[in-house]
Amino acid sequence: MENLNRENEKNTSEACSDDVILRVEHLKKYFPIEKNLLGATTLSLKAVDDISFSVKRGTTIGVVGESGCGKTTLGRTILKLYEPDGGKIFFEGQELTNLNKKQMRRFRTDIQLIFQDPYSSLPPRMTVGSIIAEPVYVHKIVPKAQVYDYVIDIMQKCGLRPQYFDRYPHEFSGGQRQRICIARALAVKPKLVICDEPVSALDVSIQAQIINLLKELQQTIGLTYVFISHDLSVVKYITEQILVMYLGNVMELGETDEIFDHPLHPYTKALFSAVPMPNPDVKMQRIILEGDIPSPANPPAGCKFHTRCSRCMNVCRFKAPEYIEAFPNHFVACHLYNKEVMENLAAYDAEYERLEAERLARLEEERLKKEHGRRKTGSADDAADGAAGGEEKKETEIR
């Protein structure tokens, strides 16, 4: 609790700092799956569950994790395309959490999104010039007389030729379409861009071009990126900070070089062991995660990763790990780095045995109740059959 209080104080001071452009505190986003007759939610999918981090101006944070861990939902909730169910979002010291659509409109030009799929995210009936110019007109970025020259300048910065202005999206390759998406995002002069796997649908050679373009634009314009990806090689190249997600939770957060050199969480180690090495003489020591990812609608108790963790302890099965600063600016949610837990493992083992005994007793009680109910139903059925047989016998005797 003391660590959590210190972290909250640090988070609040960072949210007000001029150096921090984005601050997320205990953000939550749940999607209802089942509701009762009164409309109250009885079961939710916890896509984003208590996530906190900050991004300094002009830097890039990478959000990594397996498919379905909540990366895209996190980015869209920050943009308020999804309304958060808890926590706070600060942009340049201004809290966005409770703003309505009209109030959010003035922040739309400052925060932009590059979509994952460059094929479905571009309207097929609009020309490239119209696609890029539309937000410029809507948000009145420049006077109408200057829109054409402004759009041409944006296109050239993104590696698009001026003659592409009157062409349609179907006339371009995947890499060129992604450049159009980047140009559309940059047309409103944003300060923060959320990149939702912007190169995952592209060939490797095109990926390099897009990544280099993003880095060049960051240096020339001073952009800040939240870079969502599952390609760790790309993340290592473009980011200064990495956030590792699993089933909606933060597993680890720290500077890129520090996390790649000294990963702490067993899940992070397993992820990074899958990164291919360019040296053929180096033999990879791949860590294979056993089992399937649990359902986010019904996650396991304790640490959500314990069902697949090779270093799982009894305490992991019932107690959720605290998010602590294991080393300077290196945060992790794992009992292995919690001094209080590691010094009292015997007590936690005893507590787990007690909880397990209570669980088994409840299961046995439920089993006995069901068996008693079946016996009672069977006896009633036998009595009814006997009564029916007696009536039939009487009718036979009368006849």
mmCIF file of C-alpha atoms in Angstrom:
data_model
loop_
_atom_site.group_PDB
_atom_site.id
_atom_site.type_symbol
_atom_site.label_atom_id
_atom_site.label_comp_id
_atom_site.label_asym_id
_atom_site.label_seq_id
_atom_site.Cartn_x
_atom_site.Cartn_y
_atom_site.Cartn_z
ATOM 1 C CA MET A 1 0.000 0.000 0.000
ATOM 2 C CA GLU A 2 2.885 2.326 0.795
ATOM 3 C CA ASN A 3 4.388 1.694 -2.650
ATOM 4 C CA LEU A 4 1.005 2.357 -4.266
ATOM 5 C CA ASN A 5 0.604 5.670 -2.420
ATOM 6 C CA ARG A 6 4.081 6.786 -3.485
ATOM 7 C CA GLU A 7 3.280 5.796 -7.063
ATOM 8 C CA ASN A 8 0.000 7.769 -6.975
ATOM 9 C CA GLU A 9 1.819 10.861 -5.673
ATOM 10 C CA LYS A 10 4.405 10.498 -8.422
ATOM 11 C CA ASN A 11 1.661 10.021 -11.044
ATOM 12 C CA THR A 12 -0.160 13.177 -9.930
ATOM 13 C CA SER A 13 2.989 15.287 -10.091
ATOM 14 C CA GLU A 14 3.822 13.886 -13.546
ATOM 15 C CA ALA A 15 0.313 14.633 -14.802
ATOM 16 C CA CYS A 16 0.891 18.301 -14.012
ATOM 17 C CA SER A 17 4.422 18.351 -15.450
ATOM 18 C CA ASP A 18 5.063 20.269 -18.684
ATOM 19 C CA ASP A 19 7.387 17.470 -19.827
ATOM 20 C CA VAL A 20 4.608 14.836 -19.764
ATOM 21 C CA ILE A 21 2.106 15.124 -22.619
ATOM 22 C CA LEU A 22 -0.043 12.079 -21.760
ATOM 23 C CA ARG A 23 -0.796 10.568 -18.372
ATOM 24 C CA VAL A 24 -3.085 7.569 -17.848
ATOM 25 C CA GLU A 25 -4.106 6.597 -14.307
ATOM 26 C CA HIS A 26 -5.826 3.306 -13.429
ATOM 27 C CA LEU A 27 -7.694 3.234 -16.755
ATOM 28 C CA LYS A 28 -10.459 0.635 -17.155
ATOM 29 C CA LYS A 29 -12.658 -0.399 -20.064
ATOM 30 C CA TYR A 30 -15.167 -3.238 -19.663
ATOM 31 C CA PHE A 31 -17.495 -4.576 -22.354
ATOM 32 C CA PRO A 32 -20.794 -6.090 -21.090
ATOM 33 C CA ILE A 33 -21.424 -9.665 -22.220
ATOM 34 C CA GLU A 34 -24.480 -10.683 -20.230
ATOM 35 C CA LYS A 35 -27.304 -8.660 -18.668
ATOM 36 C CA ASN A 36 -30.223 -9.579 -16.442
ATOM 37 C CA LEU A 37 -33.883 -8.756 -17.029
ATOM 38 C CA LEU A 38 -33.437 -5.322 -15.433
ATOM 39 C CA GLY A 39 -30.605 -4.427 -17.814
ATOM 40 C CA ALA A 40 -27.838 -4.630 -15.208
ATOM 41 C CA THR A 41 -24.563 -6.152 -16.385
ATOM 42 C CA THR A 42 -23.880 -9.567 -14.864
ATOM 43 C CA LEU A 43 -20.746 -10.485 -16.861
ATOM 44 C CA SER A 44 -18.132 -8.188 -18.426
ATOM 45 C CA LEU A 45 -15.071 -8.631 -20.596
ATOM 46 C CA LYS A 46 -12.237 -6.701 -18.912
ATOM 47 C CA ALA A 47 -10.368 -5.490 -21.993
ATOM 48 C CA VAL A 48 -8.404 -2.790 -20.105
ATOM 49 C CA ASP A 49 -8.100 -3.335 -16.376
ATOM 50 C CA ASP A 50 -6.303 -0.781 -14.181
ATOM 51 C CA ILE A 51 -3.530 0.515 -16.476
ATOM 52 C CA SER A 52 -1.252 3.454 -15.597
ATOM 53 C CA PHE A 53 1.611 5.033 -17.557
ATOM 54 C CA SER A 54 2.920 8.388 -18.796
ATOM 55 C CA VAL A 55 4.526 9.590 -22.023
ATOM 56 C CA LYS A 56 7.028 12.427 -22.256
ATOM 57 C CA ARG A 57 6.707 14.984 -25.029
ATOM 58 C CA GLY A 58 8.543 14.039 -28.232
ATOM 59 C CA THR A 59 9.088 10.381 -27.255
ATOM 60 C CA THR A 60 7.545 7.039 -28.187
ATOM 61 C CA ILE A 61 6.085 4.393 -25.895
ATOM 62 C CA GLY A 62 5.544 0.902 -27.271
ATOM 63 C CA VAL A 63 2.557 -1.195 -26.169
ATOM 64 C CA VAL A 64 3.222 -4.899 -26.754
ATOM 65 C CA GLY A 65 1.522 -8.198 -25.968
ATOM 66 C CA GLU A 66 -0.254 -11.158 -27.521
ATOM 67 C CA SER A 67 -3.283 -10.719 -29.751
ATOM 68 C CA GLY A 68 -6.388 -10.028 -27.673
ATOM 69 C CA CYS A 69 -4.543 -8.561 -24.676
ATOM 70 C CA GLY A 70 -6.260 -5.154 -25.022
ATOM 71 C CA LYS A 71 -3.690 -3.033 -26.876
ATOM 72 C CA THR A 72 -6.088 -1.581 -29.451
ATOM 73 C CA THR A 73 -8.809 -1.042 -26.846
ATOM 74 C CA LEU A 74 -6.295 0.885 -24.733
ATOM 75 C CA GLY A 75 -5.469 3.204 -27.636
ATOM 76 C CA ARG A 76 -9.109 3.815 -28.543
ATOM 77 C CA THR A 77 -10.052 4.449 -24.917
ATOM 78 C CA ILE A 78 -7.292 7.067 -24.633
ATOM 79 C CA LEU A 79 -8.811 8.735 -27.718
ATOM 80 C CA LYS A 80 -12.241 8.376 -26.088
ATOM 81 C CA LEU A 81 -13.589 6.472 -29.061
ATOM 82 C CA TYR A 82 -14.566 4.135 -26.219
ATOM 83 C CA GLU A 83 -15.804 5.745 -23.022
ATOM 84 C CA PRO A 84 -13.651 4.632 -20.050
ATOM 85 C CA ASP A 85 -15.300 2.760 -17.182
ATOM 86 C CA GLY A 86 -12.801 3.987 -14.604
ATOM 87 C CA GLY A 87 -9.537 5.844 -14.131
ATOM 88 C CA LYS A 88 -8.310 9.161 -15.527
ATOM 89 C CA ILE A 89 -6.762 10.439 -18.763
ATOM 90 C CA PHE A 90 -4.659 13.614 -18.736
ATOM 91 C CA PHE A 91 -3.477 15.380 -21.900
ATOM 92 C CA GLU A 92 -1.099 18.302 -21.327
ATOM 93 C CA GLY A 93 -2.388 18.524 -17.756
ATOM 94 C CA GLN A 94 -6.058 18.674 -18.842
ATOM 95 C CA GLU A 95 -8.265 15.802 -17.701
ATOM 96 C CA LEU A 96 -10.248 14.307 -20.584
ATOM 97 C CA THR A 97 -12.065 11.549 -18.725
ATOM 98 C CA ASN A 98 -15.446 13.214 -18.165
ATOM 99 C CA LEU A 99 -15.566 15.463 -21.239
ATOM 100 C CA ASN A 100 -18.516 14.975 -23.593
ATOM 101 C CA LYS A 101 -18.253 14.807 -27.396
ATOM 102 C CA LYS A 102 -18.653 18.556 -27.848
ATOM 103 C CA GLN A 103 -15.970 19.333 -25.260
ATOM 104 C CA MET A 104 -13.645 16.721 -26.759
ATOM 105 C CA ARG A 105 -13.864 18.320 -30.196
ATOM 106 C CA ARG A 106 -11.140 20.870 -29.430
ATOM 107 C CA PHE A 107 -8.751 18.029 -28.528
ATOM 108 C CA ARG A 108 -9.420 15.992 -31.678
ATOM 109 C CA THR A 109 -6.796 17.839 -33.674
ATOM 110 C CA ASP A 110 -4.179 17.300 -30.940
ATOM 111 C CA ILE A 111 -4.653 13.523 -30.672
ATOM 112 C CA GLN A 112 -4.859 11.428 -33.827
ATOM 113 C CA LEU A 113 -4.985 7.726 -34.727
ATOM 114 C CA ILE A 114 -3.269 5.746 -37.488
ATOM 115 C CA PHE A 115 -5.379 2.637 -38.118
ATOM 116 C CA GLN A 116 -3.978 -0.858 -38.499
ATOM 117 C CA ASP A 117 -5.506 -1.762 -41.872
ATOM 118 C CA PRO A 118 -4.645 0.685 -44.691
ATOM 119 C CA TYR A 119 -7.176 -1.023 -46.965
ATOM 120 C CA SER A 120 -10.400 -0.700 -44.966
ATOM 121 C CA SER A 121 -9.595 2.624 -43.239
ATOM 122 C CA LEU A 122 -9.657 4.710 -46.452
ATOM 123 C CA PRO A 123 -12.995 5.624 -48.101
ATOM 124 C CA PRO A 124 -12.893 4.109 -51.624
ATOM 125 C CA ARG A 125 -15.042 6.823 -53.257
ATOM 126 C CA MET A 126 -12.831 9.747 -52.216
ATOM 127 C CA THR A 127 -9.605 10.843 -53.881
ATOM 128 C CA VAL A 128 -6.372 11.088 -51.902
ATOM 129 C CA GLY A 129 -6.571 14.879 -51.910
ATOM 130 C CA SER A 130 -10.143 14.835 -50.588
ATOM 131 C CA ILE A 131 -9.266 12.321 -47.852
ATOM 132 C CA ILE A 132 -6.424 14.483 -46.538
ATOM 133 C CA ALA A 133 -8.224 17.793 -47.083
ATOM 134 C CA GLU A 134 -11.470 16.824 -45.332
ATOM 135 C CA PRO A 135 -10.177 17.190 -41.717
ATOM 136 C CA VAL A 136 -8.373 20.386 -42.748
ATOM 137 C CA TYR A 137 -11.698 21.907 -43.838
ATOM 138 C CA VAL A 138 -13.645 20.566 -40.849
ATOM 139 C CA HIS A 139 -11.203 21.863 -38.228
ATOM 140 C CA LYS A 140 -10.272 25.020 -40.206
ATOM 141 C CA ILE A 141 -6.542 24.347 -39.985
ATOM 142 C CA VAL A 142 -5.740 26.843 -42.763
ATOM 143 C CA PRO A 143 -7.849 29.263 -44.867
ATOM 144 C CA LYS A 144 -9.739 27.613 -47.728
ATOM 145 C CA ALA A 145 -7.594 29.301 -50.346
ATOM 146 C CA GLN A 146 -4.482 27.637 -48.896
ATOM 147 C CA VAL A 147 -5.872 24.101 -48.441
ATOM 148 C CA TYR A 148 -4.569 22.717 -51.757
ATOM 149 C CA ASP A 149 -0.993 23.895 -51.189
ATOM 150 C CA TYR A 150 -1.143 22.725 -47.563
ATOM 151 C CA VAL A 151 -2.299 19.224 -48.564
ATOM 152 C CA ILE A 152 0.381 18.961 -51.256
ATOM 153 C CA ASP A 153 3.017 19.899 -48.655
ATOM 154 C CA ILE A 154 1.726 17.221 -46.231
ATOM 155 C CA MET A 155 1.740 14.622 -49.018
ATOM 156 C CA GLN A 156 5.348 15.410 -49.913
ATOM 157 C CA LYS A 157 6.412 15.153 -46.276
ATOM 158 C CA CYS A 158 4.893 11.664 -46.198
ATOM 159 C CA GLY A 159 6.560 10.551 -49.416
ATOM 160 C CA LEU A 160 3.532 10.995 -51.710
ATOM 161 C CA ARG A 161 3.895 12.692 -55.085
ATOM 162 C CA PRO A 162 1.675 15.702 -55.967
ATOM 163 C CA GLN A 163 0.172 13.851 -58.939
ATOM 164 C CA TYR A 164 -1.448 11.396 -56.508
ATOM 165 C CA PHE A 165 -3.852 14.147 -55.401
ATOM 166 C CA ASP A 166 -6.669 13.113 -57.785
ATOM 167 C CA ARG A 167 -6.191 9.342 -57.567
ATOM 168 C CA TYR A 168 -8.292 6.854 -55.604
ATOM 169 C CA PRO A 169 -7.082 4.475 -52.852
ATOM 170 C CA HIS A 170 -7.497 1.316 -54.975
ATOM 171 C CA GLU A 171 -4.764 2.607 -57.283
ATOM 172 C CA PHE A 172 -2.096 2.350 -54.570
ATOM 173 C CA SER A 173 -0.081 -0.388 -52.889
ATOM 174 C CA GLY A 174 -0.297 -1.170 -49.171
ATOM 175 C CA GLY A 175 2.724 0.969 -48.295
ATOM 176 C CA GLN A 176 1.404 3.959 -50.235
ATOM 177 C CA ARG A 177 -2.015 3.588 -48.591
ATOM 178 C CA GLN A 178 -0.391 3.628 -45.165
ATOM 179 C CA ARG A 179 1.421 6.841 -46.143
ATOM 180 C CA ILE A 180 -1.982 8.312 -47.039
ATOM 181 C CA CYS A 181 -3.268 7.316 -43.582
ATOM 182 C CA ILE A 182 -0.257 8.984 -41.963
ATOM 183 C CA ALA A 183 -0.767 12.127 -44.064
ATOM 184 C CA ARG A 184 -4.438 12.247 -43.049
ATOM 185 C CA ALA A 185 -3.464 12.023 -39.367
ATOM 186 C CA LEU A 186 -0.789 14.715 -39.692
ATOM 187 C CA ALA A 187 -3.023 17.098 -41.654
ATOM 188 C CA VAL A 188 -4.552 18.532 -38.462
ATOM 189 C CA LYS A 189 -1.148 19.191 -36.836
ATOM 190 C CA PRO A 190 -1.453 16.711 -33.953
ATOM 191 C CA LYS A 191 0.802 16.601 -30.905
ATOM 192 C CA LEU A 192 0.103 12.953 -30.026
ATOM 193 C CA VAL A 193 -0.410 10.128 -32.534
ATOM 194 C CA ILE A 194 -1.615 6.668 -31.525
ATOM 195 C CA CYS A 195 -0.236 4.170 -34.044
ATOM 196 C CA ASP A 196 -2.317 0.991 -33.965
ATOM 197 C CA GLU A 197 0.001 -1.604 -35.546
ATOM 198 C CA PRO A 198 0.676 0.677 -38.535
ATOM 199 C CA VAL A 199 3.086 -1.716 -40.285
ATOM 200 C CA SER A 200 1.666 -5.158 -39.456
ATOM 201 C CA ALA A 201 -0.137 -5.450 -42.830
ATOM 202 C CA LEU A 202 2.927 -4.441 -44.876
ATOM 203 C CA ASP A 203 5.931 -6.240 -46.356
ATOM 204 C CA VAL A 204 9.199 -6.057 -44.413
ATOM 205 C CA SER A 205 10.850 -3.638 -46.857
ATOM 206 C CA ILE A 206 7.819 -1.342 -46.758
ATOM 207 C CA GLN A 207 7.727 -1.601 -42.963
ATOM 208 C CA ALA A 208 11.225 -0.145 -42.787
ATOM 209 C CA GLN A 209 10.213 2.792 -44.986
ATOM 210 C CA ILE A 210 7.129 3.591 -42.861
ATOM 211 C CA ILE A 211 9.063 3.292 -39.575
ATOM 212 C CA ASN A 212 11.816 5.572 -40.876
ATOM 213 C CA LEU A 213 9.149 8.030 -42.048
ATOM 214 C CA LEU A 214 7.567 8.077 -38.575
ATOM 215 C CA LYS A 215 10.944 8.672 -36.912
ATOM 216 C CA GLU A 216 11.810 11.445 -39.379
ATOM 217 C CA LEU A 217 8.446 13.172 -38.797
ATOM 218 C CA GLN A 218 8.945 12.886 -35.049
ATOM 219 C CA GLN A 219 12.304 14.623 -35.283
ATOM 220 C CA THR A 220 11.131 17.387 -37.631
ATOM 221 C CA ILE A 221 7.659 18.076 -36.161
ATOM 222 C CA GLY A 222 8.204 16.923 -32.574
ATOM 223 C CA LEU A 223 5.450 14.313 -32.520
ATOM 224 C CA THR A 224 4.743 11.962 -29.613
ATOM 225 C CA TYR A 225 3.738 8.371 -30.391
ATOM 226 C CA VAL A 226 1.893 5.587 -28.595
ATOM 227 C CA PHE A 227 3.083 2.720 -30.802
ATOM 228 C CA ILE A 228 0.932 -0.428 -30.541
ATOM 229 C CA SER A 229 2.565 -3.518 -32.018
ATOM 230 C CA HIS A 230 3.356 -7.198 -31.564
ATOM 231 C CA ASP A 231 6.589 -6.954 -33.575
ATOM 232 C CA LEU A 232 9.252 -6.539 -30.881
ATOM 233 C CA SER A 233 12.037 -5.834 -33.385
ATOM 234 C CA VAL A 234 10.148 -2.776 -34.652
ATOM 235 C CA VAL A 235 9.296 -1.694 -31.101
ATOM 236 C CA LYS A 236 12.939 -1.864 -30.041
ATOM 237 C CA TYR A 237 13.953 0.347 -32.960
ATOM 238 C CA ILE A 238 11.362 3.107 -32.627
ATOM 239 C CA THR A 239 10.536 3.396 -28.901
ATOM 240 C CA GLU A 240 12.133 4.823 -25.770
ATOM 241 C CA GLN A 241 9.736 3.074 -23.376
ATOM 242 C CA ILE A 242 7.845 -0.251 -23.433
ATOM 243 C CA LEU A 243 4.601 -1.297 -21.748
ATOM 244 C CA VAL A 244 3.893 -5.055 -21.708
ATOM 245 C CA MET A 245 0.207 -6.083 -21.500
ATOM 246 C CA TYR A 246 -1.479 -9.386 -20.701
ATOM 247 C CA LEU A 247 -5.255 -9.859 -20.435
ATOM 248 C CA GLY A 248 -5.862 -6.154 -19.924
ATOM 249 C CA ASN A 249 -3.207 -5.676 -17.216
ATOM 250 C CA VAL A 250 0.268 -4.132 -17.223
ATOM 251 C CA MET A 251 2.875 -6.813 -16.592
ATOM 252 C CA GLU A 252 5.970 -4.624 -16.968
ATOM 253 C CA LEU A 253 6.902 -1.042 -17.836
ATOM 254 C CA GLY A 254 10.305 0.528 -18.334
ATOM 255 C CA GLU A 255 12.836 2.033 -20.711
ATOM 256 C CA THR A 256 13.320 0.059 -23.926
ATOM 257 C CA ASP A 257 16.992 -0.813 -23.489
ATOM 258 C CA GLU A 258 16.487 -1.721 -19.833
ATOM 259 C CA ILE A 259 13.575 -4.075 -20.564
ATOM 260 C CA PHE A 260 15.339 -5.764 -23.483
ATOM 261 C CA ASP A 261 18.552 -6.200 -21.482
ATOM 262 C CA HIS A 262 16.938 -7.108 -18.141
ATOM 263 C CA PRO A 263 13.339 -8.344 -18.529
ATOM 264 C CA LEU A 264 11.829 -9.131 -15.130
ATOM 265 C CA HIS A 265 8.393 -10.654 -15.601
ATOM 266 C CA PRO A 266 8.260 -14.297 -16.802
ATOM 267 C CA TYR A 267 5.763 -13.260 -19.496
ATOM 268 C CA THR A 268 8.124 -10.555 -20.803
ATOM 269 C CA LYS A 269 10.986 -13.052 -20.890
ATOM 270 C CA ALA A 270 8.851 -15.481 -22.896
ATOM 271 C CA LEU A 271 7.851 -12.745 -25.365
ATOM 272 C CA PHE A 272 11.387 -11.529 -25.900
ATOM 273 C CA SER A 273 12.721 -15.063 -26.347
ATOM 274 C CA ALA A 274 10.680 -15.219 -29.572
ATOM 275 C CA VAL A 275 12.547 -12.275 -31.161
ATOM 276 C CA PRO A 276 14.695 -13.698 -34.007
ATOM 277 C CA MET A 277 18.440 -13.050 -33.800
ATOM 278 C CA PRO A 278 20.233 -11.913 -36.977
ATOM 279 C CA ASN A 279 23.358 -13.868 -35.948
ATOM 280 C CA PRO A 280 23.136 -17.507 -37.180
ATOM 281 C CA ASP A 281 25.805 -18.592 -34.654
ATOM 282 C CA VAL A 282 23.623 -17.556 -31.696
ATOM 283 C CA LYS A 283 21.262 -20.320 -30.616
ATOM 284 C CA MET A 284 17.873 -19.101 -29.432
ATOM 285 C CA GLN A 285 16.689 -20.254 -26.012
ATOM 286 C CA ARG A 286 12.981 -20.097 -26.761
ATOM 287 C CA ILE A 287 10.615 -20.097 -23.776
ATOM 288 C CA ILE A 288 7.436 -21.921 -24.758
ATOM 289 C CA LEU A 289 4.305 -20.871 -22.890
ATOM 290 C CA GLU A 290 2.092 -23.873 -22.188
ATOM 291 C CA GLY A 291 -1.669 -23.738 -22.241
ATOM 292 C CA ASP A 292 -4.095 -21.277 -23.801
ATOM 293 C CA ILE A 293 -4.754 -17.665 -22.883
ATOM 294 C CA PRO A 294 -7.586 -17.566 -20.286
ATOM 295 C CA SER A 295 -10.812 -15.816 -21.180
ATOM 296 C CA PRO A 296 -10.779 -12.094 -20.275
ATOM 297 C CA ALA A 297 -14.444 -12.499 -19.379
ATOM 298 C CA ASN A 298 -13.534 -15.073 -16.726
ATOM 299 C CA PRO A 299 -9.866 -14.528 -15.793
ATOM 300 C CA PRO A 300 -8.189 -16.763 -13.188
ATOM 301 C CA ALA A 301 -7.901 -15.594 -9.578
ATOM 302 C CA GLY A 302 -4.665 -14.058 -8.348
ATOM 303 C CA CYS A 303 -2.115 -13.316 -11.061
ATOM 304 C CA LYS A 304 -3.788 -13.681 -14.478
ATOM 305 C CA PHE A 305 -0.606 -15.223 -15.895
ATOM 306 C CA HIS A 306 -0.172 -17.953 -13.253
ATOM 307 C CA THR A 307 -1.893 -20.634 -15.374
ATOM 308 C CA ARG A 308 0.952 -20.423 -17.924
ATOM 309 C CA CYS A 309 3.860 -19.320 -15.730
ATOM 310 C CA SER A 310 6.796 -21.704 -15.159
ATOM 311 C CA ARG A 311 7.649 -19.936 -11.878
ATOM 312 C CA CYS A 312 4.142 -19.982 -10.423
ATOM 313 C CA MET A 313 3.945 -20.111 -6.611
ATOM 314 C CA ASN A 314 0.947 -20.805 -4.392
ATOM 315 C CA VAL A 315 0.583 -17.099 -3.614
ATOM 316 C CA CYS A 316 0.162 -16.410 -7.343
ATOM 317 C CA ARG A 317 -2.975 -18.565 -7.419
ATOM 318 C CA PHE A 318 -5.063 -16.384 -5.095
ATOM 319 C CA LYS A 319 -3.329 -13.000 -4.553
ATOM 320 C CA ALA A 320 -3.054 -10.435 -7.361
ATOM 321 C CA PRO A 321 0.494 -8.988 -7.567
ATOM 322 C CA GLU A 322 1.126 -5.346 -6.747
ATOM 323 C CA TYR A 323 2.483 -3.018 -9.422
ATOM 324 C CA ILE A 324 5.838 -1.978 -7.912
ATOM 325 C CA GLU A 325 8.994 -0.152 -8.934
ATOM 326 C CA ALA A 326 11.504 -3.008 -8.778
ATOM 327 C CA PHE A 327 14.345 -0.818 -10.104
ATOM 328 C CA PRO A 328 14.511 2.912 -10.901
ATOM 329 C CA ASN A 329 11.902 3.621 -13.637
ATOM 330 C CA HIS A 330 11.370 -0.127 -14.098
ATOM 331 C CA PHE A 331 7.932 -1.299 -12.917
ATOM 332 C CA VAL A 332 6.657 -4.857 -12.730
ATOM 333 C CA ALA A 333 3.575 -6.683 -11.459
ATOM 334 C CA CYS A 334 5.070 -9.932 -10.116
ATOM 335 C CA HIS A 335 5.362 -11.473 -6.657
ATOM 336 C CA LEU A 336 8.958 -12.497 -7.383
ATOM 337 C CA TYR A 337 10.046 -8.882 -6.875
ATOM 338 C CA ASN A 338 7.838 -8.133 -3.867
ATOM 339 C CA LYS A 339 10.037 -8.352 -0.776
ATOM 340 C CA GLU A 340 7.136 -8.751 1.662
ATOM 341 C CA VAL A 341 5.665 -11.680 -0.280
ATOM 342 C CA MET A 342 8.962 -13.508 -0.787
ATOM 343 C CA GLU A 343 9.808 -13.246 2.920
ATOM 344 C CA ASN A 344 6.441 -14.737 3.956
ATOM 345 C CA LEU A 345 5.974 -17.544 1.434
ATOM 346 C CA ALA A 346 5.260 -20.097 4.184
ATOM 347 C CA ALA A 347 2.345 -18.004 5.491
ATOM 348 C CA TYR A 348 0.961 -17.572 1.973
ATOM 349 C CA ASP A 349 1.302 -21.329 1.346
ATOM 350 C CA ALA A 350 -0.733 -22.000 4.492
ATOM 351 C CA GLU A 351 -3.342 -19.453 3.400
ATOM 352 C CA TYR A 352 -3.571 -21.104 -0.022
ATOM 353 C CA GLU A 353 -4.055 -24.534 1.575
ATOM 354 C CA ARG A 354 -6.834 -23.122 3.755
ATOM 355 C CA LEU A 355 -8.573 -21.514 0.769
ATOM 356 C CA GLU A 356 -8.172 -24.701 -1.265
ATOM 357 C CA ALA A 357 -9.673 -26.787 1.554
ATOM 358 C CA GLU A 358 -12.646 -24.386 1.752
ATOM 359 C CA ARG A 359 -13.109 -24.608 -2.008
ATOM 360 C CA LEU A 360 -13.071 -28.413 -1.989
ATOM 361 C CA ALA A 361 -15.520 -28.439 0.947
ATOM 362 C CA ARG A 362 -17.901 -26.158 -1.009
ATOM 363 C CA LEU A 363 -17.670 -28.402 -4.073
ATOM 364 C CA GLU A 364 -18.386 -31.493 -1.970
ATOM 365 C CA GLU A 365 -21.357 -29.773 -0.343
ATOM 366 C CA GLU A 366 -22.755 -28.796 -3.739
ATOM 367 C CA ARG A 367 -22.258 -32.356 -4.987
ATOM 368 C CA LEU A 368 -24.115 -33.810 -1.993
ATOM 369 C CA LYS A 369 -26.975 -31.336 -2.482
ATOM 370 C CA LYS A 370 -27.316 -32.304 -6.131
ATOM 371 C CA GLU A 371 -27.190 -36.014 -5.290
ATOM 372 C CA HIS A 372 -29.808 -35.572 -2.549
ATOM 373 C CA GLY A 373 -32.009 -33.655 -5.005
ATOM 374 C CA ARG A 374 -31.705 -36.452 -7.586
ATOM 375 C CA ARG A 375 -32.591 -39.097 -4.956
ATOM 376 C CA LYS A 376 -35.595 -37.075 -3.817
ATOM 377 C CA THR A 377 -36.780 -36.688 -7.410
ATOM 378 C CA GLY A 378 -36.245 -40.403 -8.025
ATOM 379 C CA SER A 379 -38.259 -41.374 -4.916
ATOM 380 C CA ALA A 380 -41.126 -39.124 -5.960
ATOM 381 C CA ASP A 381 -41.087 -40.676 -9.438
ATOM 382 C CA ASP A 382 -41.140 -44.205 -7.966
ATOM 383 C CA ALA A 383 -44.072 -43.305 -5.696
ATOM 384 C CA ALA A 384 -45.957 -41.858 -8.644
ATOM 385 C CA ASP A 385 -45.282 -45.013 -10.697
ATOM 386 C CA GLY A 386 -46.459 -47.180 -7.766
ATOM 387 C CA ALA A 387 -49.671 -45.224 -7.417
ATOM 388 C CA ALA A 388 -50.308 -45.467 -11.133
ATOM 389 C CA GLY A 389 -49.706 -49.231 -10.986
ATOM 390 C CA GLY A 390 -52.184 -49.634 -8.095
ATOM 391 C CA GLU A 391 -54.919 -47.766 -9.975
ATOM 392 C CA GLU A 392 -54.333 -49.919 -13.025
ATOM 393 C CA LYS A 393 -54.632 -53.106 -10.900
ATOM 394 C CA LYS A 394 -57.948 -51.955 -9.401
ATOM 395 C CA GLU A 395 -59.369 -51.205 -12.858
ATOM 396 C CA THR A 396 -58.389 -54.717 -13.981
ATOM 397 C CA GLU A 397 -60.097 -56.347 -10.962
ATOM 398 C CA ILE A 398 -63.338 -54.382 -11.566
ATOM 399 C CA ARG A 399 -63.395 -55.498 -15.182
#
